[in-house]
Short mmCIF file of C-alpha atoms and ligand atoms in Angstrom, two decimals:
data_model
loop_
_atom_site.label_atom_id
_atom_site.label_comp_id
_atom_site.label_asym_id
_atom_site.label_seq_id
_atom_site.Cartn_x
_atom_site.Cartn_y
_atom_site.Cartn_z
CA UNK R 7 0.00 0.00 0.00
CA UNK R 8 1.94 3.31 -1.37
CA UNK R 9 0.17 6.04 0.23
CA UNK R 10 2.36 8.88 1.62
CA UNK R 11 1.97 12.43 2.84
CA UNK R 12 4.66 15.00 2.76
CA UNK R 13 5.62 15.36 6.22
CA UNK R 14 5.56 18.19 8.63
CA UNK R 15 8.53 19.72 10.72
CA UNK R 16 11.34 18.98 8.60
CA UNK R 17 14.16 21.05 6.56
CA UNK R 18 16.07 19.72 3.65
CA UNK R 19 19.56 20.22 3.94
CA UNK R 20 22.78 19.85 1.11
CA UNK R 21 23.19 16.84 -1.26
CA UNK R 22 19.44 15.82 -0.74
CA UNK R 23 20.05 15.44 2.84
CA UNK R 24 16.92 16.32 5.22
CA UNK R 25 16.99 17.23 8.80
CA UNK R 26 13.69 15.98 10.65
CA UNK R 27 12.79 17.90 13.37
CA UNK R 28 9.49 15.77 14.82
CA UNK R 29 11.62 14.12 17.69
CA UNK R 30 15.16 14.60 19.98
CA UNK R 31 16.83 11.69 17.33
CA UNK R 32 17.16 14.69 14.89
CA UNK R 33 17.46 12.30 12.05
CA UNK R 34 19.67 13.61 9.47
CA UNK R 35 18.51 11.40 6.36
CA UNK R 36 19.97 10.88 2.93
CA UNK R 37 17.82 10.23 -0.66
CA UNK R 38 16.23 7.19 -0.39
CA UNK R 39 16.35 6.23 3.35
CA UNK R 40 14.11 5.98 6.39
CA UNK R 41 14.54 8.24 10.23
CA UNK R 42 15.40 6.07 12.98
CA UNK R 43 11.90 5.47 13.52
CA UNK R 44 11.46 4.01 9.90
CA UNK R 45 8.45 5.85 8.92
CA UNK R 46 9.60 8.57 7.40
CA UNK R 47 11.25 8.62 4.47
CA UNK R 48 13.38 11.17 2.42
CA UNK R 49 12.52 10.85 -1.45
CA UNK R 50 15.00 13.27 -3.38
CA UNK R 51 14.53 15.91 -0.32
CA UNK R 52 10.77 15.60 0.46
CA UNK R 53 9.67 14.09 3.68
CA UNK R 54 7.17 11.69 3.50
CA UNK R 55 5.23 10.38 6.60
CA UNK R 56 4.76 6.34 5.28
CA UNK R 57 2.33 5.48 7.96
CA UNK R 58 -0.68 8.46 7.38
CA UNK R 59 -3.34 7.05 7.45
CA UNK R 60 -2.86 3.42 8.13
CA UNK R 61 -4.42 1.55 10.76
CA UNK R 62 -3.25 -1.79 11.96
CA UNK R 63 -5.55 -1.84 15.30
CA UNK R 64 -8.64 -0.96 15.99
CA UNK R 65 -10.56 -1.69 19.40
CA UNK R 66 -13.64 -0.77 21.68
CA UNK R 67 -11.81 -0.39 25.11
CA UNK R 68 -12.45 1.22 28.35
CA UNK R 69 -10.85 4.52 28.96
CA UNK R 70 -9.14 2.51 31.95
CA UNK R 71 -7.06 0.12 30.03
CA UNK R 72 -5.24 2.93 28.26
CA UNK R 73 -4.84 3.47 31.46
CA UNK R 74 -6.65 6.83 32.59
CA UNK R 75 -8.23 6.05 35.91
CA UNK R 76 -8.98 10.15 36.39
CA UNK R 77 -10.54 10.80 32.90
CA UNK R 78 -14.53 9.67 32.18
CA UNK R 79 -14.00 6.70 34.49
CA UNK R 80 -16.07 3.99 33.04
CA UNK R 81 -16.29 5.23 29.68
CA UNK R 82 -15.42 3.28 26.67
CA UNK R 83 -13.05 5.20 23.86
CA UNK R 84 -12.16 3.53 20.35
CA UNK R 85 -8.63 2.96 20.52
CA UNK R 86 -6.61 2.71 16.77
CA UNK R 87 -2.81 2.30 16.27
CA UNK R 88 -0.91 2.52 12.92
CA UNK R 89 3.14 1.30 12.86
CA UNK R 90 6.60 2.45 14.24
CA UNK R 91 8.20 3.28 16.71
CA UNK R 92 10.84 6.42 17.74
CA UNK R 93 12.05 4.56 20.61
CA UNK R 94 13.40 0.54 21.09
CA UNK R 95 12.94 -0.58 24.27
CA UNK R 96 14.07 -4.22 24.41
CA UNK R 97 10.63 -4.80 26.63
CA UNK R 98 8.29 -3.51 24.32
CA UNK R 99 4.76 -4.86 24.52
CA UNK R 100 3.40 -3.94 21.20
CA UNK R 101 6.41 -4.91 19.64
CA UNK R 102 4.32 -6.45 16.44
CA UNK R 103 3.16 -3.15 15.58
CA UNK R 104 6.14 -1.17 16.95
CA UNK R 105 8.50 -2.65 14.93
CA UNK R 106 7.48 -4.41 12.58
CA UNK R 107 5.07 -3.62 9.30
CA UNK R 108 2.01 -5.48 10.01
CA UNK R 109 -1.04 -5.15 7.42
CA UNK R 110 -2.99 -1.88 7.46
CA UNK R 111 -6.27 -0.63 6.51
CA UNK R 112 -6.17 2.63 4.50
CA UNK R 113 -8.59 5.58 6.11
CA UNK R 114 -8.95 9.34 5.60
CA UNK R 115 -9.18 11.59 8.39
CA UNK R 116 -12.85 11.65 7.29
CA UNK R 117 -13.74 8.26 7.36
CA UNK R 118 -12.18 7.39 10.71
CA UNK R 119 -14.69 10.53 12.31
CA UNK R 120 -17.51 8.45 10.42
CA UNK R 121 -16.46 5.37 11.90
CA UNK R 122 -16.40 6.83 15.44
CA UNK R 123 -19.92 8.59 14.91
CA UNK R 124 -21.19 4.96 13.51
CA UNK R 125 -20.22 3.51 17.03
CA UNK R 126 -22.18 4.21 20.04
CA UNK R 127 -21.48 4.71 23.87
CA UNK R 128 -17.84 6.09 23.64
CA UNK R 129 -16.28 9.36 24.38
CA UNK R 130 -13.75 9.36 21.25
CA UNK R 131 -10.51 8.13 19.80
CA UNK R 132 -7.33 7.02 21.47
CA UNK R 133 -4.13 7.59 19.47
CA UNK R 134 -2.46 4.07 21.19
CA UNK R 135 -0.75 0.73 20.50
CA UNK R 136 2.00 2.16 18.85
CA UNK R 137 4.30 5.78 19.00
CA UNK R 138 0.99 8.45 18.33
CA UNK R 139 3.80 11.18 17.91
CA UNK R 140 5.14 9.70 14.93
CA UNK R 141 2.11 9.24 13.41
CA UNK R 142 1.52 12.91 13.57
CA UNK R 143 0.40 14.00 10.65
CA UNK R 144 -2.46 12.20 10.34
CA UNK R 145 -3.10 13.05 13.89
CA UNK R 146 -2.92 16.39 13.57
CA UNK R 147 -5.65 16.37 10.61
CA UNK R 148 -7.66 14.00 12.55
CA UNK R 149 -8.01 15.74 15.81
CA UNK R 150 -9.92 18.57 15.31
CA UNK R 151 -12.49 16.45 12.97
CA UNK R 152 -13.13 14.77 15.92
CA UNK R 153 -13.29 18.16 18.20
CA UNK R 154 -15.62 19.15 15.98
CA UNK R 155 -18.00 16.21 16.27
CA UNK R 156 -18.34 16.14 20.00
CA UNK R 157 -15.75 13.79 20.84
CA UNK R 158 -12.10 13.66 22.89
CA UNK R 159 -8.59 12.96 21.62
CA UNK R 160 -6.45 11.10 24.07
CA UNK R 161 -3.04 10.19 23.52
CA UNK R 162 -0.89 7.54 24.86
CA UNK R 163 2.34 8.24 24.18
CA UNK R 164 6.34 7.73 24.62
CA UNK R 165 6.41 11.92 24.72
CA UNK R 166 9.87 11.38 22.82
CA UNK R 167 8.90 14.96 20.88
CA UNK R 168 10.18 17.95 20.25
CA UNK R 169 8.41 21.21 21.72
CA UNK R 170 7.23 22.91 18.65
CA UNK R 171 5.36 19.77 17.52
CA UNK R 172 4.01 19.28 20.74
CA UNK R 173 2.70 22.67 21.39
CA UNK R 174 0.98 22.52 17.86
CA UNK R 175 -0.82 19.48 18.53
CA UNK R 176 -1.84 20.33 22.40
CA UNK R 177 -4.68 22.43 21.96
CA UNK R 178 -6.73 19.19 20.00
CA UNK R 179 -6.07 16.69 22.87
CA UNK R 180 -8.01 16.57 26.03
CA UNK R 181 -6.24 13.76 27.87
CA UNK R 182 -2.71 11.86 27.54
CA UNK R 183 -1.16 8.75 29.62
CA UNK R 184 2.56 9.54 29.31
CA UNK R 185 5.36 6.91 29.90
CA UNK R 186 7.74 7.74 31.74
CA UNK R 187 10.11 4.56 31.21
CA UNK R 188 12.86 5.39 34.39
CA UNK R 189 14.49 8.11 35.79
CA UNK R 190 18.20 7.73 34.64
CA UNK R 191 19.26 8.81 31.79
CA UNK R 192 21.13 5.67 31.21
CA UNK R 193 18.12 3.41 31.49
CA UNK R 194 16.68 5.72 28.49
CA UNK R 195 19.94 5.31 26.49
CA UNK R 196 20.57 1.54 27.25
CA UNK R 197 17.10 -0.27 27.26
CA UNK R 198 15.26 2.16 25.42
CA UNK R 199 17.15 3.83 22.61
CA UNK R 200 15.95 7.40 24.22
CA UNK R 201 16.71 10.38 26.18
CA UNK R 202 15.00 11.15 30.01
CA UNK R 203 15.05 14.73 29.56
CA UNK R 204 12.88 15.32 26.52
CA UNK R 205 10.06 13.11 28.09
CA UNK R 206 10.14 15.44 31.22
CA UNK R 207 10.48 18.53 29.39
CA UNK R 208 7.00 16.84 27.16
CA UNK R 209 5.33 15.91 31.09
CA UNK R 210 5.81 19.61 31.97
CA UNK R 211 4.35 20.90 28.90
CA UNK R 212 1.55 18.76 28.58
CA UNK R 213 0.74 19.06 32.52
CA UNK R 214 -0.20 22.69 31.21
CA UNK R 215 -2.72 21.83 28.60
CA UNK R 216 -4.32 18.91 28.98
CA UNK R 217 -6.00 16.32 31.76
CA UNK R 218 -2.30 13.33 31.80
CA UNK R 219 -1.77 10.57 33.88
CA UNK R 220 1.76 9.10 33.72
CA UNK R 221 2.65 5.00 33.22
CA UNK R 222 6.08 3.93 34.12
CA UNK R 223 6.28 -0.18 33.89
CA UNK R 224 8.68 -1.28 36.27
CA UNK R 225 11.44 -3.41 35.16
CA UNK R 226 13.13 -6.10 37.46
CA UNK R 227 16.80 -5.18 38.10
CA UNK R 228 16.57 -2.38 35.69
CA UNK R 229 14.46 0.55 36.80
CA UNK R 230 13.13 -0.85 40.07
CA UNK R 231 16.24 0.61 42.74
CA UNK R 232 13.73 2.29 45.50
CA UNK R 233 16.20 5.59 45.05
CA UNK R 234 15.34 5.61 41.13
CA UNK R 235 11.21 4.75 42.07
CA UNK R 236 11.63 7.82 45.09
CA UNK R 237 13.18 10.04 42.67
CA UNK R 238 10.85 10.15 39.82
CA UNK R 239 7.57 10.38 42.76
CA UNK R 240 8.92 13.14 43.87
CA UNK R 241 9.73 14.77 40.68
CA UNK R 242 6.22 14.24 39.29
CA UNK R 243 5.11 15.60 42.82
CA UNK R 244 6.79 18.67 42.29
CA UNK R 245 4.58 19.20 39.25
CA UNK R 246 1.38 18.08 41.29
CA UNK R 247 0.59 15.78 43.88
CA UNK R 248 -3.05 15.15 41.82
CA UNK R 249 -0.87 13.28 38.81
CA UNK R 250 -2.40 9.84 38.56
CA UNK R 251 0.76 7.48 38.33
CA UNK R 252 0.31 3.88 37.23
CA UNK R 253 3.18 2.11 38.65
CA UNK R 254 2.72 -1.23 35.98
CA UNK R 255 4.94 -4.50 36.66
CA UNK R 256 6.68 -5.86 33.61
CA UNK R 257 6.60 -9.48 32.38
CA UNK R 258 9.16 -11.14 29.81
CA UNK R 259 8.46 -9.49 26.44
CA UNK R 260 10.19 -8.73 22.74
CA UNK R 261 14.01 -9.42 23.90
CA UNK R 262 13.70 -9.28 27.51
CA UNK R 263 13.79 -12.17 29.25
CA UNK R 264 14.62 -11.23 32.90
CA UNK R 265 11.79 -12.41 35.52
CA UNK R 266 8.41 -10.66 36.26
CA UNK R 267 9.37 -7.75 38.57
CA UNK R 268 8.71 -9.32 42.07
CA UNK R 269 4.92 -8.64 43.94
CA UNK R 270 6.58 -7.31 47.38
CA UNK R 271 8.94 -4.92 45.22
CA UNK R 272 5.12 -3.56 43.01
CA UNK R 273 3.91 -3.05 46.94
CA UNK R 274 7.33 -0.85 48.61
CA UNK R 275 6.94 0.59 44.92
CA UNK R 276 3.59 1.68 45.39
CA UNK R 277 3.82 2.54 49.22
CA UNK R 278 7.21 4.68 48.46
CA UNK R 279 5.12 6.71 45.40
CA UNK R 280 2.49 8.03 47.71
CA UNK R 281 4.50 9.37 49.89
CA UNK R 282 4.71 12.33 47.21
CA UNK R 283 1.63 12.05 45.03
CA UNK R 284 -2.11 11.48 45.85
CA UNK R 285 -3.26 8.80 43.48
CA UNK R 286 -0.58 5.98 42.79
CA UNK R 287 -2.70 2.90 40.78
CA UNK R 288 -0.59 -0.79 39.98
CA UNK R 289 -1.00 -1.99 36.51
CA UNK R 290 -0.48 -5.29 35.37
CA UNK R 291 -1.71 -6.95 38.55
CA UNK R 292 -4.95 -9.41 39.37
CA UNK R 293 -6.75 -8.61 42.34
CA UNK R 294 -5.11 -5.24 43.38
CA UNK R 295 -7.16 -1.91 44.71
CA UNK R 296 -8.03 -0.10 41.90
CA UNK R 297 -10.33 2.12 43.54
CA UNK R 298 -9.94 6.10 43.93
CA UNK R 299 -9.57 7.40 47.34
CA UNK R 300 -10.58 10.83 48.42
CA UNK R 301 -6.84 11.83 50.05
CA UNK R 302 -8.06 13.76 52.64
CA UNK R 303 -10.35 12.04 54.27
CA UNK R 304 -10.26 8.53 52.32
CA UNK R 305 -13.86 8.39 51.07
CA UNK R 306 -13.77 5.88 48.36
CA UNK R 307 -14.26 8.81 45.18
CA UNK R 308 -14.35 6.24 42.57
CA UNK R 309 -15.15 2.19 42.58
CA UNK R 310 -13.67 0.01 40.33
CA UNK R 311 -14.34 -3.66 39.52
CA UNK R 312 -16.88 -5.46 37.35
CA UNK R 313 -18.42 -2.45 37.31
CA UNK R 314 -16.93 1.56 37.44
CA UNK R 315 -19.03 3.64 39.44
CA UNK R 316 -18.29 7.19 40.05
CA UNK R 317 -19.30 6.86 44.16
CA UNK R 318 -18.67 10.05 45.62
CA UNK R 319 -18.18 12.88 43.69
CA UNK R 320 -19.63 16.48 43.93
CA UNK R 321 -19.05 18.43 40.88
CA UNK R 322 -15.13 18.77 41.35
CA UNK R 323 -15.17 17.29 45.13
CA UNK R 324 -15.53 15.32 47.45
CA UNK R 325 -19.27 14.44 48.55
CA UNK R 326 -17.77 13.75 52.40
CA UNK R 327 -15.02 16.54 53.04
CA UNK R 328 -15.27 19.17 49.98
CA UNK R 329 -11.54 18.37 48.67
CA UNK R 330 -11.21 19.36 45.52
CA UNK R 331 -10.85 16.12 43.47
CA UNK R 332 -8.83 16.03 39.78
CA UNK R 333 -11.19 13.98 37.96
CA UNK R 334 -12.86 14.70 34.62
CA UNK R 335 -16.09 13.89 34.51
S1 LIG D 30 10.44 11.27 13.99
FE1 LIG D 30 11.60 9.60 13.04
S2 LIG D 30 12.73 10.53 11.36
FE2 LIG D 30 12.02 12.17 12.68
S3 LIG D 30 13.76 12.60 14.06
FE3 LIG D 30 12.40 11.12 15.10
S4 LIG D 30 13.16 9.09 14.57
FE4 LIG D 30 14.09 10.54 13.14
#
């Protein structure tokens, strides 16, 4: 399937050369080659984006598998995915998709806000399963259709991007879940092919525009050290304490093959995370609270099993002690 779109945020340079400028890889990229995260391609100095349009998943999920615990809880959102990846972490769970070039289904921007009107009982699209920010383009023509037929844009995303992109695309998304994958820079460099400080500088920016709740998956003997776990708390509580952080425990995947990240470790995780923030959720876990708790006064705000029931919620507070609660709703 040859359908490409001249890509955004990129300059050509000497000898047919082109310098993207969509994410901190800065791909520098000769005639005839792919960026690092093989979707977009130089042809004799134009840009193309080789993934617009195409859609390799498409699903009816709730809004809590994404995961957003703090956004429409108990909604359903239609969740699509195309190809690629910008980063290469050696436990990636959508690996399939991420890095390989699975069959896709061609769809306008148009057709996809059909689709989503022709379903019933959800909120709107997710931008998931794969890298959303390096399927921008399409994205960024996409969003606002959807804006402007009643429904949300969420993203789930690496936030490997540069700012200018980011800012352009902010003001048509309501909600992201944001990885953040560690807290050393060496963890990004080693297991994931990335940077730390571009995702935080994307955490920061987004914080300011949009409803985000962050994901790190924690990774035995790699990103699990309770100083690297304390560290990154308390840096997301210096943003706000009301950041919903989804501490998720990893299981052998793609080319990692170390052991599940130990239950008692997911616990001290969890217990050393709320010190600093309000609303600390594990992933990846049967059986586990997954209920939200009013922090003041420990009403239960929002109950979640079989079924999600908002519980306790006045407006933006709660029904028991008046704290203001960050849940949209
Ligand atoms: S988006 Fe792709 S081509 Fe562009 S800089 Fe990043 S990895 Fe390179």
């Amino acid at each position: 399937m040859k359908i490409e779109k001249e890509a955004m945020f990129y300059r050509k340079l000497d000898r047919d050369y082109v310098k993207c400028d969509l994410c901190p890889h800065d791909c520098q990229i000769p005639d005839g080659k792919v960026g690092r995260c093989r979707v977009r391609k130089n042809e004799e100095g134009t840009l193309y984006s080789l993934n617009y349009g195409k859609i390799t998943s498409f699903a009816l999920d709730p809004i809590e598998k994404k995961p957003l615990y703090h956004f429409y809880p108990g909604s359903r959102i239609l969740s699509i995915g195309s190809f690629g990846c910008n980063l290469t972490c050696s436990f990636c769970q959508n690996w399939q998709i991420a890095h390989r070039e699975p069959e896709a289904t061609y769809v306008t921007p148009e057709q996809l806000v059909q689709a989503a009107q022709a379903h019933k009982d959800h909120i709107g699209i997710a931008y998931t399963y794969n890298e959303p920010s390096i399927w921008y383009e399409f994205i960024y023509e996409t969003a606002p259709l959807i804006h402007a037929a009643g429904m949300k844009n969420v993203l789930v995303t690496n936030g490997f991007i540069k700012e200018a992109p980011l800012r352009k695309l902010l003001p048509h998304i309501d909600a992201m879940n944001i990885d953040l994958k560690g807290f050393t820079n060496d963890f990004y460099k080693d297991l994931c092919g990335g940077a730390l400080t571009p995702v935080k500088e994307t955490i920061e920016t987004a914080f300011k525009s949009c409803h985000m709740e962050i994901t790190t998956l924690l990774v035995s003997e790699s990103n699990d050290s309770f100083e690297e776990i304390e560290g990154l708390a308390k840096w997301i509580g210096s943003i706000s304490r009301e950041i919903p952080l989804h501490l998720s425990r990893y299981f052998p995947a793609y080319k990692m093959e170390l052991p599940p990240t130990p239950m008692n470790l997911m616990k001290e995780a969890e217990t050393i995370a709320k010190k600093y923030l309000d609303y600390v959720y594990l992933g990846n876990i049967a059986g586990v609270d997954r209920n939200t708790y009013c922090p003041q006064c420990r009403e239960e705000i929002v109950h979640r099993d079989l079924i999600i029931k908002v519980q306790s919620l006045d407006g933006k507070k709660c029904k028991k002690c008046n704290k203001p609660i960050s849940i949209v709703y």
